[in-house]
Coordinates of C-alpha atoms in Angstrom, one line a residue:
Chain Y
M1 CA -39.4 13.3 1.9
A2 CA -39.1 11.3 5.6
N3 CA -40.7 8.4 3.6
S4 CA -37.8 8.6 0.8
F5 CA -35.1 4.8 -0.4
L6 CA -32.7 7.6 1.4
S7 CA -33.5 10.0 3.4
I8 CA -31.1 12.5 5.2
E9 CA -32.4 14.4 8.5
K10 CA -31.1 16.6 9.8
L11 CA -27.3 16.2 9.5
T12 CA -25.2 18.3 11.2
Q13 CA -21.4 18.6 11.4
R14 CA -19.4 20.5 13.3
Y15 CA -15.6 19.9 13.8
P16 CA -13.6 21.9 16.9
D17 CA -11.9 25.0 15.4
G18 CA -8.3 24.8 17.1
K19 CA -9.7 28.0 19.7
G20 CA -12.2 26.2 21.9
G21 CA -14.8 27.2 19.6
E22 CA -16.6 25.1 16.9
F23 CA -16.5 25.0 13.1
T24 CA -19.9 24.0 11.6
V25 CA -19.8 22.8 8.4
F26 CA -23.1 22.9 7.3
E27 CA -26.4 22.2 10.4
N28 CA -30.3 20.9 9.7
A29 CA -29.3 19.9 6.6
S30 CA -32.2 17.3 5.0
F31 CA -33.3 16.0 1.4
G32 CA -34.3 12.2 0.4
I33 CA -33.3 10.7 -2.8
E34 CA -35.9 8.2 -4.1
K35 CA -35.0 4.7 -5.6
G36 CA -33.4 4.3 -8.6
E37 CA -32.5 8.6 -9.1
F38 CA -29.4 10.0 -9.8
V39 CA -28.7 12.9 -7.7
C40 CA -25.5 15.2 -8.3
I41 CA -24.1 17.2 -5.9
L42 CA -22.8 20.9 -6.9
G43 CA -21.3 22.9 -4.5
H44 CA -17.6 24.9 -3.5
S45 CA -15.0 23.5 -2.2
G46 CA -14.8 23.6 1.6
C47 CA -18.8 23.3 2.0
G48 CA -18.9 19.7 2.9
K49 CA -20.1 17.3 0.1
S50 CA -17.2 15.0 0.6
T51 CA -18.2 15.1 4.5
I52 CA -22.3 14.0 3.8
M53 CA -20.6 11.6 0.9
N54 CA -18.5 10.0 4.0
I55 CA -21.5 10.1 6.6
L56 CA -23.6 8.5 3.8
A57 CA -20.7 5.6 3.2
G58 CA -20.5 5.1 6.8
L59 CA -17.0 6.3 7.0
S60 CA -17.5 9.2 9.5
E61 CA -20.4 9.8 12.0
P62 CA -22.5 13.0 11.3
T63 CA -22.6 15.2 14.9
K64 CA -26.0 15.4 15.1
G65 CA -28.7 13.9 12.5
V66 CA -29.7 10.6 10.8
V67 CA -29.3 9.1 7.9
K68 CA -31.8 6.4 6.8
M69 CA -31.8 3.8 4.3
D70 CA -35.1 1.8 3.3
G71 CA -36.3 3.3 6.8
F72 CA -33.5 2.1 8.6
A73 CA -30.6 3.9 10.2
V74 CA -27.4 4.0 8.6
S75 CA -24.2 3.2 10.8
G76 CA -20.8 2.4 10.0
P77 CA -19.8 1.6 6.6
S78 CA -21.8 -1.0 4.6
L79 CA -21.7 -3.3 1.4
D80 CA -25.3 -1.6 1.0
R81 CA -23.6 1.3 0.2
G82 CA -20.3 1.0 -2.9
V83 CA -17.8 4.0 -3.2
V84 CA -15.2 5.2 -5.6
F85 CA -13.5 7.4 -4.8
Q86 CA -11.9 10.2 -6.6
N87 CA -8.5 8.6 -6.6
Y88 CA -9.9 5.1 -8.0
S89 CA -8.5 3.4 -4.6
L90 CA -7.6 0.2 -6.8
L91 CA -5.3 -1.9 -4.4
P92 CA -2.0 -1.9 -6.7
W93 CA -0.7 -5.5 -5.7
L94 CA -3.9 -6.8 -7.3
T95 CA -4.6 -7.2 -11.7
A96 CA -7.6 -5.2 -12.4
L97 CA -9.7 -8.6 -12.8
K98 CA -8.5 -9.2 -8.9
N99 CA -9.7 -6.2 -8.1
V100 CA -12.9 -6.8 -8.7
T101 CA -13.6 -10.0 -8.4
F102 CA -12.2 -8.7 -4.1
G103 CA -15.3 -7.0 -3.8
V104 CA -17.1 -9.5 -5.8
A105 CA -16.3 -12.2 -3.4
A106 CA -16.8 -10.2 -0.2
R107 CA -20.6 -9.0 -1.3
F108 CA -21.6 -12.6 -2.6
P109 CA -19.7 -15.3 0.3
D110 CA -21.5 -18.2 -1.2
W111 CA -20.8 -17.9 -5.1
T112 CA -18.1 -20.2 -6.0
K113 CA -15.1 -19.1 -7.8
Q114 CA -15.5 -18.8 -10.7
Q115 CA -19.1 -17.7 -10.7
V116 CA -17.4 -14.4 -9.0
E117 CA -14.5 -14.4 -11.5
D118 CA -17.9 -14.8 -14.4
H119 CA -19.7 -12.1 -12.8
S120 CA -16.6 -9.2 -12.2
I121 CA -15.7 -10.4 -16.4
A122 CA -18.9 -9.5 -17.4
F123 CA -19.0 -5.9 -15.5
L124 CA -15.7 -4.8 -16.7
D125 CA -16.4 -5.7 -20.1
K126 CA -20.0 -3.6 -19.3
V127 CA -17.0 -0.5 -18.7
G128 CA -15.5 -1.5 -21.6
L129 CA -12.6 -2.9 -20.5
S130 CA -11.5 -6.7 -21.8
G131 CA -9.5 -9.2 -22.2
D132 CA -5.5 -8.9 -21.7
A133 CA -5.8 -5.5 -20.1
I134 CA -7.9 -6.8 -17.0
H135 CA -5.7 -8.5 -16.2
R136 CA -2.8 -6.2 -15.9
K137 CA -1.9 -4.2 -12.8
P138 CA -3.2 -0.6 -12.1
S139 CA 0.1 0.6 -12.4
Q140 CA -0.1 -0.7 -16.2
L141 CA -3.2 1.2 -16.4
S142 CA -4.1 4.9 -17.7
G143 CA -6.7 7.0 -15.2
G144 CA -9.7 6.8 -17.6
M145 CA -8.8 2.8 -17.3
R146 CA -8.2 3.0 -13.7
Q147 CA -11.6 4.7 -13.0
R148 CA -13.4 2.5 -15.2
V149 CA -12.4 -1.2 -12.5
S150 CA -13.5 1.4 -9.4
I151 CA -16.6 1.5 -11.2
A152 CA -16.8 -1.8 -12.1
R153 CA -16.1 -2.9 -8.5
A154 CA -18.8 -0.7 -7.4
F155 CA -21.4 -1.7 -9.5
A156 CA -20.4 -5.6 -10.1
N157 CA -21.3 -5.3 -6.3
E158 CA -24.7 -3.9 -6.9
P159 CA -25.4 -1.9 -3.6
K160 CA -28.2 0.2 -3.1
L161 CA -27.1 2.6 -2.7
L162 CA -23.7 3.8 -4.8
L163 CA -22.0 6.5 -4.3
L164 CA -19.6 8.3 -6.7
D165 CA -17.1 11.1 -4.5
E166 CA -15.9 13.1 -7.8
P167 CA -15.5 10.0 -9.9
F168 CA -13.9 12.0 -12.9
G169 CA -12.2 14.9 -11.1
A170 CA -8.3 13.9 -11.9
L171 CA -9.3 13.0 -15.6
D172 CA -8.4 14.9 -19.0
A173 CA -11.6 16.1 -20.1
L174 CA -11.7 13.7 -22.9
T175 CA -11.2 10.9 -21.0
R176 CA -13.8 11.5 -19.0
G177 CA -16.5 12.1 -21.6
T178 CA -16.5 8.7 -22.9
I179 CA -16.2 7.6 -19.3
Q180 CA -19.2 9.4 -18.2
E181 CA -21.4 7.8 -21.4
E182 CA -19.7 4.0 -20.1
L183 CA -21.3 5.4 -16.7
L184 CA -24.7 5.9 -18.0
K185 CA -24.7 3.0 -19.9
V186 CA -24.0 1.1 -16.7
W187 CA -26.3 3.0 -15.1
S188 CA -29.2 2.8 -17.5
G189 CA -29.2 -1.2 -17.3
T190 CA -30.2 -1.0 -13.9
D191 CA -32.1 0.5 -10.9
Q192 CA -29.1 1.4 -9.0
T193 CA -29.6 4.4 -7.1
V194 CA -26.7 6.9 -7.5
F195 CA -25.2 9.5 -5.1
M196 CA -22.5 11.8 -7.1
I197 CA -20.3 15.2 -6.2
T198 CA -19.0 16.8 -9.3
H199 CA -17.5 20.1 -9.3
D200 CA -18.4 19.8 -13.4
I201 CA -21.8 21.5 -14.6
D202 CA -21.8 19.3 -17.7
E203 CA -21.2 16.6 -16.2
A204 CA -24.2 17.1 -14.0
I205 CA -26.5 17.9 -16.3
L206 CA -25.7 15.0 -18.5
L207 CA -25.7 12.4 -16.0
A208 CA -28.3 13.4 -13.2
D209 CA -32.0 13.2 -12.5
R210 CA -31.6 16.3 -9.9
I211 CA -28.8 18.3 -8.8
L212 CA -28.5 19.2 -5.4
L213 CA -27.5 22.9 -4.9
M214 CA -25.3 23.6 -1.6
T215 CA -24.4 26.9 -0.7
N216 CA -21.1 28.0 0.5
G217 CA -19.5 27.0 3.9
P218 CA -19.5 27.5 6.6
L219 CA -22.8 26.8 7.8
A220 CA -23.4 25.5 4.2
R221 CA -27.3 24.1 3.2
V222 CA -28.9 22.6 0.5
A223 CA -30.3 25.2 -1.0
E224 CA -32.3 23.4 -4.1
S225 CA -32.9 21.2 -5.8
V226 CA -33.4 21.4 -9.4
E227 CA -34.4 18.6 -11.9
I228 CA -33.2 18.7 -15.2
T229 CA -36.1 18.0 -17.2
I230 CA -34.0 16.5 -20.5
S231 CA -35.4 13.0 -21.8
R232 CA -33.2 9.9 -21.5
P233 CA -30.8 8.5 -23.0
R234 CA -28.6 11.6 -23.2
V235 CA -26.6 12.1 -25.4
R236 CA -23.7 14.9 -25.0
T237 CA -23.6 16.0 -28.1
D238 CA -28.0 16.1 -28.5
I239 CA -28.3 17.5 -25.3
V240 CA -26.9 21.3 -25.8
E241 CA -29.4 21.0 -28.5
H242 CA -32.3 20.9 -25.9
P243 CA -34.4 23.5 -25.3
N244 CA -33.9 23.1 -21.5
Y245 CA -29.9 23.1 -21.8
Y246 CA -29.2 26.2 -21.2
A247 CA -31.6 27.3 -19.4
I248 CA -31.0 25.0 -17.1
R249 CA -27.1 25.7 -17.2
N250 CA -27.7 28.8 -16.9
H251 CA -29.5 28.9 -13.6
L252 CA -26.9 26.4 -11.8
V253 CA -24.0 28.9 -13.0
Q254 CA -25.8 32.0 -11.9
F255 CA -26.1 29.6 -8.3
L256 CA -22.9 28.6 -7.6
G257 CA -21.3 32.2 -9.4
K258 CA -23.4 34.3 -7.4
R259 CA -26.0 33.3 -5.3
S260 CA -24.0 30.0 -3.2
A261 CA -22.4 33.1 -2.0
E262 CA -25.5 35.3 -0.8
L263 CA -27.2 32.7 0.8
A264 CA -24.0 30.6 2.6
G265 CA -23.8 31.3 6.6
Q266 CA -27.5 32.4 7.4
V267 CA -27.8 31.0 10.9
S268 CA -31.2 28.9 11.4
A269 CA -33.5 28.9 14.0
E270 CA -33.0 25.9 17.0
G271 CA -34.8 23.1 14.8
E272 CA -34.9 24.5 11.9
T273 CA -34.9 22.2 8.9
H274 CA -33.2 23.0 5.8
S275 CA -34.8 21.0 2.9
P276 CA -33.8 22.6 -0.2
E277 CA -36.3 24.4 -2.7
T278 CA -37.7 22.0 -6.0
V279 CA -36.6 23.7 -8.9
R280 CA -38.2 23.0 -11.9
I281 CA -36.5 24.5 -15.6
D282 CA -39.2 23.5 -18.7
K283 CA -39.3 25.3 -21.5
T284 CA -40.4 23.1 -23.8
Q285 CA -44.2 23.5 -22.2
D286 CA -43.3 27.8 -21.6
A287 CA -43.4 27.7 -26.0
A288 CA -47.1 27.5 -25.5
G289 CA -48.7 29.3 -22.2
E290 CA -46.7 32.5 -21.3
Q291 CA -44.9 31.1 -17.8
P292 CA -42.1 32.9 -16.4
L293 CA -38.5 31.3 -17.2
L294 CA -38.1 30.0 -13.9
Q295 CA -40.4 28.8 -11.5
A296 CA -39.8 27.4 -7.8
V297 CA -42.3 25.0 -6.6
K298 CA -41.6 25.2 -2.7
T299 CA -42.0 21.2 -1.3
Chain V
M1 CA 27.8 3.1 -31.1
E2 CA 27.4 0.5 -28.6
L3 CA 28.4 -3.0 -29.2
L4 CA 27.6 -4.2 -26.1
S5 CA 25.0 -4.0 -23.8
E6 CA 26.0 -2.3 -20.8
N7 CA 25.6 -5.4 -18.6
K8 CA 28.1 -7.4 -20.5
R9 CA 30.4 -4.1 -20.5
A10 CA 30.3 -4.0 -16.5
A11 CA 30.8 -8.2 -16.6
I12 CA 33.5 -7.7 -19.2
W13 CA 35.0 -5.0 -15.9
S14 CA 34.5 -7.1 -13.0
V15 CA 36.1 -9.9 -14.2
L16 CA 39.1 -7.2 -15.7
L17 CA 39.0 -5.5 -12.0
L18 CA 39.2 -8.9 -10.7
F19 CA 42.4 -10.2 -12.8
V20 CA 44.3 -7.3 -11.6
G21 CA 43.8 -7.1 -8.4
L22 CA 44.8 -10.8 -7.7
F23 CA 47.5 -10.1 -10.0
V24 CA 49.1 -7.7 -8.2
W25 CA 48.5 -9.6 -4.6
E26 CA 50.6 -12.2 -6.3
M27 CA 53.2 -10.4 -7.2
S28 CA 53.3 -8.8 -4.5
I29 CA 54.1 -11.5 -2.4
S30 CA 56.0 -13.5 -4.3
A31 CA 58.2 -10.3 -4.2
Q32 CA 59.0 -10.8 -0.5
A33 CA 62.5 -12.4 -0.6
I34 CA 63.5 -15.5 1.6
N35 CA 67.5 -14.5 3.1
T36 CA 69.7 -17.3 1.4
G37 CA 72.9 -15.8 2.3
E38 CA 75.6 -17.1 4.8
L39 CA 74.1 -17.8 8.1
T40 CA 75.1 -17.7 11.5
E41 CA 74.0 -20.7 14.0
Y42 CA 72.0 -18.3 16.0
E43 CA 70.4 -17.2 12.9
L44 CA 69.7 -20.5 12.0
L45 CA 67.9 -22.3 15.2
T46 CA 65.9 -19.0 15.6
G47 CA 64.2 -19.7 12.4
A48 CA 65.8 -16.9 9.7
G49 CA 66.7 -19.5 6.5
T50 CA 62.8 -20.4 6.4
A51 CA 60.4 -18.0 4.9
K52 CA 58.3 -15.2 7.2
A53 CA 54.7 -16.9 7.9
G54 CA 53.1 -13.4 6.0
V55 CA 50.1 -13.6 3.7
P56 CA 49.3 -16.0 1.0
P57 CA 49.1 -15.9 -2.1
P58 CA 45.8 -16.1 -4.0
S59 CA 47.2 -19.2 -5.8
E60 CA 47.5 -20.9 -2.1
V61 CA 43.7 -19.6 -1.2
A62 CA 42.9 -21.3 -4.5
V63 CA 44.1 -24.5 -4.1
K64 CA 43.3 -24.3 -0.8
A65 CA 39.5 -23.4 -1.4
W66 CA 39.8 -26.4 -4.0
Q67 CA 40.7 -28.7 -1.0
E68 CA 37.3 -27.2 0.9
L69 CA 35.0 -27.2 -1.6
S70 CA 36.1 -30.8 -3.2
N71 CA 34.8 -32.7 0.3
P72 CA 32.9 -30.0 2.2
F73 CA 31.5 -32.1 4.9
Y74 CA 34.3 -34.4 6.1
D75 CA 34.6 -34.5 10.8
A76 CA 37.3 -35.8 12.0
G77 CA 36.6 -34.3 15.4
P78 CA 36.0 -30.9 17.4
N79 CA 38.7 -29.3 15.8
D80 CA 39.1 -30.3 12.0
K81 CA 35.7 -30.1 10.7
G82 CA 34.4 -29.3 6.7
I83 CA 34.0 -26.0 5.5
G84 CA 30.4 -26.9 4.6
I85 CA 29.9 -28.3 8.4
Q86 CA 30.8 -25.5 9.9
I87 CA 28.9 -22.7 7.4
G88 CA 25.5 -25.0 8.0
Y89 CA 25.5 -24.5 12.0
S90 CA 26.5 -21.0 11.4
I91 CA 23.3 -21.3 9.2
Y92 CA 20.8 -23.1 11.3
R93 CA 22.2 -20.5 14.1
V94 CA 21.5 -17.6 12.1
L95 CA 17.6 -19.2 10.6
T96 CA 16.5 -20.5 14.0
G97 CA 17.4 -16.5 15.9
Y98 CA 15.9 -14.8 12.9
F99 CA 12.9 -16.3 12.7
L100 CA 12.1 -16.6 16.1
A101 CA 12.2 -12.8 15.7
A102 CA 10.5 -12.7 12.9
I103 CA 7.7 -14.5 14.8
I104 CA 7.7 -11.7 17.7
A105 CA 8.8 -8.6 15.7
I106 CA 6.4 -8.8 12.7
P107 CA 2.6 -9.5 15.0
L108 CA 4.4 -6.7 17.7
G109 CA 4.9 -4.5 14.6
F110 CA 1.0 -4.5 13.3
L111 CA -0.1 -3.9 16.7
I112 CA 2.3 -1.0 16.7
G113 CA 1.2 0.2 13.4
M114 CA -1.9 -0.3 14.3
S115 CA -2.5 1.7 17.6
S116 CA -0.9 5.0 18.1
V117 CA -1.4 3.9 21.8
A118 CA 0.9 0.5 21.7
Y119 CA 3.0 2.6 19.9
K120 CA 4.2 5.0 22.7
A121 CA 3.8 3.1 25.4
L122 CA 6.2 0.4 23.5
N123 CA 8.8 3.2 22.0
P124 CA 11.1 4.1 25.0
F125 CA 11.2 -0.1 25.5
I126 CA 12.7 -0.2 21.5
Q127 CA 14.7 2.7 21.5
V128 CA 16.8 1.8 24.5
L129 CA 17.0 -1.6 23.6
R130 CA 18.0 -1.1 20.2
P131 CA 21.1 0.6 20.0
I132 CA 22.4 -2.2 22.3
S133 CA 25.4 -4.0 20.4
P134 CA 23.7 -7.6 20.4
L135 CA 27.1 -9.3 21.6
A136 CA 27.1 -7.0 24.7
W137 CA 24.1 -9.2 25.6
M138 CA 25.8 -12.5 25.6
P139 CA 28.0 -12.3 29.2
L140 CA 24.0 -12.1 30.2
A141 CA 23.1 -14.8 27.9
L142 CA 25.4 -17.7 28.6
F143 CA 24.8 -16.8 32.2
I144 CA 21.1 -17.1 31.8
I145 CA 20.9 -19.7 29.7
Q146 CA 24.0 -21.5 30.5
D147 CA 24.5 -22.8 26.4
S148 CA 26.4 -21.8 24.4
E149 CA 24.6 -22.9 21.4
A150 CA 21.7 -21.2 22.6
S151 CA 23.3 -18.3 23.8
A152 CA 24.4 -17.6 20.0
I153 CA 21.1 -17.7 19.1
F154 CA 19.3 -15.6 21.7
V155 CA 21.9 -12.9 19.9
I156 CA 20.7 -13.1 16.8
F157 CA 17.3 -12.9 17.9
I158 CA 17.8 -9.9 19.7
C159 CA 20.0 -8.1 16.9
S160 CA 17.6 -9.6 13.9
I161 CA 14.0 -8.3 15.6
W162 CA 14.3 -4.5 15.8
P163 CA 14.7 -3.6 12.1
M164 CA 12.0 -6.0 11.5
L165 CA 9.4 -4.8 14.2
L166 CA 10.5 -1.2 13.3
N167 CA 9.4 -1.6 9.8
T168 CA 6.9 -3.6 10.2
A169 CA 5.0 -0.7 12.4
F170 CA 6.3 2.0 9.9
G171 CA 5.0 -0.2 6.8
V172 CA 1.8 -1.0 8.8
A173 CA 1.3 2.6 10.0
G174 CA 1.8 4.3 6.6
V175 CA -1.1 2.2 4.6
R176 CA -2.8 4.4 2.6
E177 CA -6.0 5.6 4.2
D178 CA -8.2 4.6 1.2
W179 CA -7.2 1.1 0.8
V180 CA -8.6 0.6 4.9
N181 CA -11.7 2.2 3.7
V182 CA -11.7 0.2 0.7
A183 CA -12.0 -2.5 3.1
R184 CA -14.3 -0.7 5.0
T185 CA -16.6 -0.3 2.7
H186 CA -16.7 -3.7 1.5
E187 CA -17.3 -4.9 5.7
L188 CA -14.0 -7.3 5.9
G189 CA -13.3 -7.8 9.5
A190 CA -10.5 -7.5 10.9
F191 CA -8.4 -10.0 10.5
K192 CA -9.5 -10.1 6.8
T193 CA -8.6 -6.6 6.1
A194 CA -5.1 -7.3 7.9
F195 CA -4.4 -10.2 5.9
T196 CA -6.1 -9.1 2.9
V197 CA -4.8 -5.4 2.8
V198 CA -2.7 -4.3 5.8
L199 CA 0.2 -7.5 4.9
P200 CA 0.3 -7.2 1.1
A201 CA 0.5 -3.2 1.4
A202 CA 2.5 -2.9 4.0
A203 CA 5.0 -6.1 3.0
P204 CA 7.4 -4.0 0.7
T205 CA 8.1 -3.1 4.2
I206 CA 8.1 -5.4 5.9
V207 CA 10.3 -7.3 3.6
T208 CA 12.9 -4.1 3.6
G209 CA 13.4 -4.5 7.4
M210 CA 13.6 -8.1 7.1
R211 CA 16.2 -8.1 4.5
I212 CA 18.2 -5.7 6.7
S213 CA 17.6 -7.8 9.6
I214 CA 19.3 -10.7 7.8
G215 CA 22.5 -9.1 6.8
I216 CA 22.9 -7.7 10.9
A217 CA 22.5 -11.6 11.6
W218 CA 24.9 -13.0 9.4
L219 CA 27.8 -9.9 10.8
V220 CA 26.7 -10.9 14.2
I221 CA 27.0 -14.8 13.9
V222 CA 30.5 -14.4 13.2
A223 CA 31.6 -12.5 16.3
A224 CA 29.1 -14.8 18.7
E225 CA 30.8 -17.5 17.1
M226 CA 34.1 -16.2 18.1
L227 CA 33.5 -16.0 21.6
V228 CA 31.4 -19.2 22.3
G229 CA 33.3 -21.4 20.0
G230 CA 32.6 -25.4 19.2
T231 CA 31.8 -24.9 15.7
G232 CA 30.4 -22.2 13.0
I233 CA 32.2 -20.5 10.7
G234 CA 33.6 -17.9 13.3
Y235 CA 34.8 -20.5 15.2
Y236 CA 36.5 -21.8 12.3
V237 CA 37.8 -18.2 11.5
W238 CA 39.0 -17.7 15.3
N239 CA 40.5 -21.3 15.4
E240 CA 42.7 -20.8 12.2
W241 CA 44.1 -18.0 12.8
N242 CA 45.4 -19.9 15.8
N243 CA 47.0 -22.1 14.0
L244 CA 48.2 -19.7 12.0
D245 CA 46.6 -20.9 9.1
L246 CA 46.1 -17.6 7.0
T247 CA 45.2 -19.4 3.8
S248 CA 42.2 -20.8 5.8
V249 CA 41.1 -17.6 7.1
I250 CA 41.2 -15.6 4.3
F251 CA 39.3 -19.1 2.3
S252 CA 37.0 -18.6 4.8
I253 CA 36.3 -14.8 5.1
L254 CA 35.5 -15.0 1.7
M255 CA 33.0 -18.1 2.4
I256 CA 31.4 -15.3 5.1
G257 CA 30.8 -12.7 2.3
V258 CA 29.6 -15.3 -0.8
V259 CA 26.9 -17.1 2.1
G260 CA 25.9 -13.2 3.4
M261 CA 25.6 -12.8 -0.2
L262 CA 23.0 -15.5 -1.1
L263 CA 21.2 -15.0 1.4
D264 CA 20.9 -11.2 1.0
A265 CA 19.8 -12.4 -2.7
A266 CA 17.1 -14.3 -0.9
F267 CA 15.3 -11.7 0.2
G268 CA 16.3 -9.6 -2.7
L269 CA 13.9 -12.2 -4.5
L270 CA 11.0 -12.1 -2.1
Q271 CA 11.5 -8.6 -2.5
R272 CA 10.7 -8.2 -5.7
R273 CA 8.3 -10.6 -5.3
V274 CA 6.0 -8.6 -2.8
A275 CA 6.4 -5.2 -4.7
Y276 CA 4.4 -3.3 -6.4
V277 CA 3.8 0.2 -7.9
E278 CA 1.3 2.6 -6.7

């Protein structure tokens, strides 16, 4: 884990609780993400997902612990770590295209104006935005189109790590479905490493290589790392037929429904590292042998 | 059934109201009868036979306006200058004081908006200085600056600084955290962030402050020029009052209104240009 592309080591976040004491959101959380991996993190509100995201983005500082990318400790925001915020965070006085060129020009300062624009248009096209729409202001675009612009802005910058903070949270279910597919399409052409927060189990299964499960806060921890043993490319309508789909889904539902609360609030011994337990559910192999449905592999 | 658009109907009503108003004005004045009966010598001596100096009817004002506006830039000595020259002086003073105020208020407002320490440190001064009537500064300004022209500009400066300062601070402080985070994740420096994110985000609020300021400045210049004298539309109004030329007084009042409207419209245009919808 220590030599992962991105490694989160003994991350602890505490806030003053207003009564002179301290409130620990999470403690000694450690996990790693490999290059090119798509990792989703699932957990209830208040377990510190967004805090982890902000620390990875460099927008806030942890109380303790380090985040290392490519072996170097991360401090402060950087163009190497792109962020897609839940509320799109497009600049409303710029057109969709200008919002993307804004980012690209910051990322590649020695490019000509034409290069910046061509690059931006290409990425807007990848998320299905072209023609007249890219010259409109965000207020003239639908929520789905705005989030597409935001995704295009993040991908066009080609960051080493892409952070998505519940990017589809504010969208209706149908729009969400299409944009998830756009996201998969854009991502599959790259070796982009993605870390995404979500509340949606089906979304996580569709998109992720691995899902990190967090217990409830306070004293939350990343308890499990569930591998998604469904081969790519994935199509929403096909993966539900996959033998592993419901097994994984049930595991996730059980965790979020019951075990996340049972595992919550465990005070750890000094210096103890909370690494997630790797869970691999693969029923395609179970059909041959008489193996248990659920295997826990301690790493 | 709507035969005409809303704007057209409103325009018809405006014109109608104007004519009704002018008609009532004209009628009420010509109704003032002149004493034409037999007069004693004493009455003739005291001027009872001539018309009393009264409010002129609109027709006279219109004739005056035509005369003045057909030759607005004549200069026949200190007390007889064209209306264009007088308004020109006033606009020059307003714009000079106003832009001096903007040069200070907008950067200072940025600082106050960005730093809560600066806000808390400067707030007591702002709260004490802001409610002072700009004309109350006049004696002090005249004494220190010793120049009536510069004192008038100073009065404009001091009255237009506050709305710009407070609106800039308010606009800058209210810039959404997300937009600042966008700048941070794109590694923009402080200046780049200020100009590409904070300034456009706060621009509508800043321009609103500028619009309020120019309105106040135009209100104040008339009063200031009445005090300092010499030139300007305010001086012109007071001078014509001393001449008891009420036609000119009414005409210049109207001109003050028209110029004020144009100044406001210019900033309205600017406001529309920087506006955005979230």
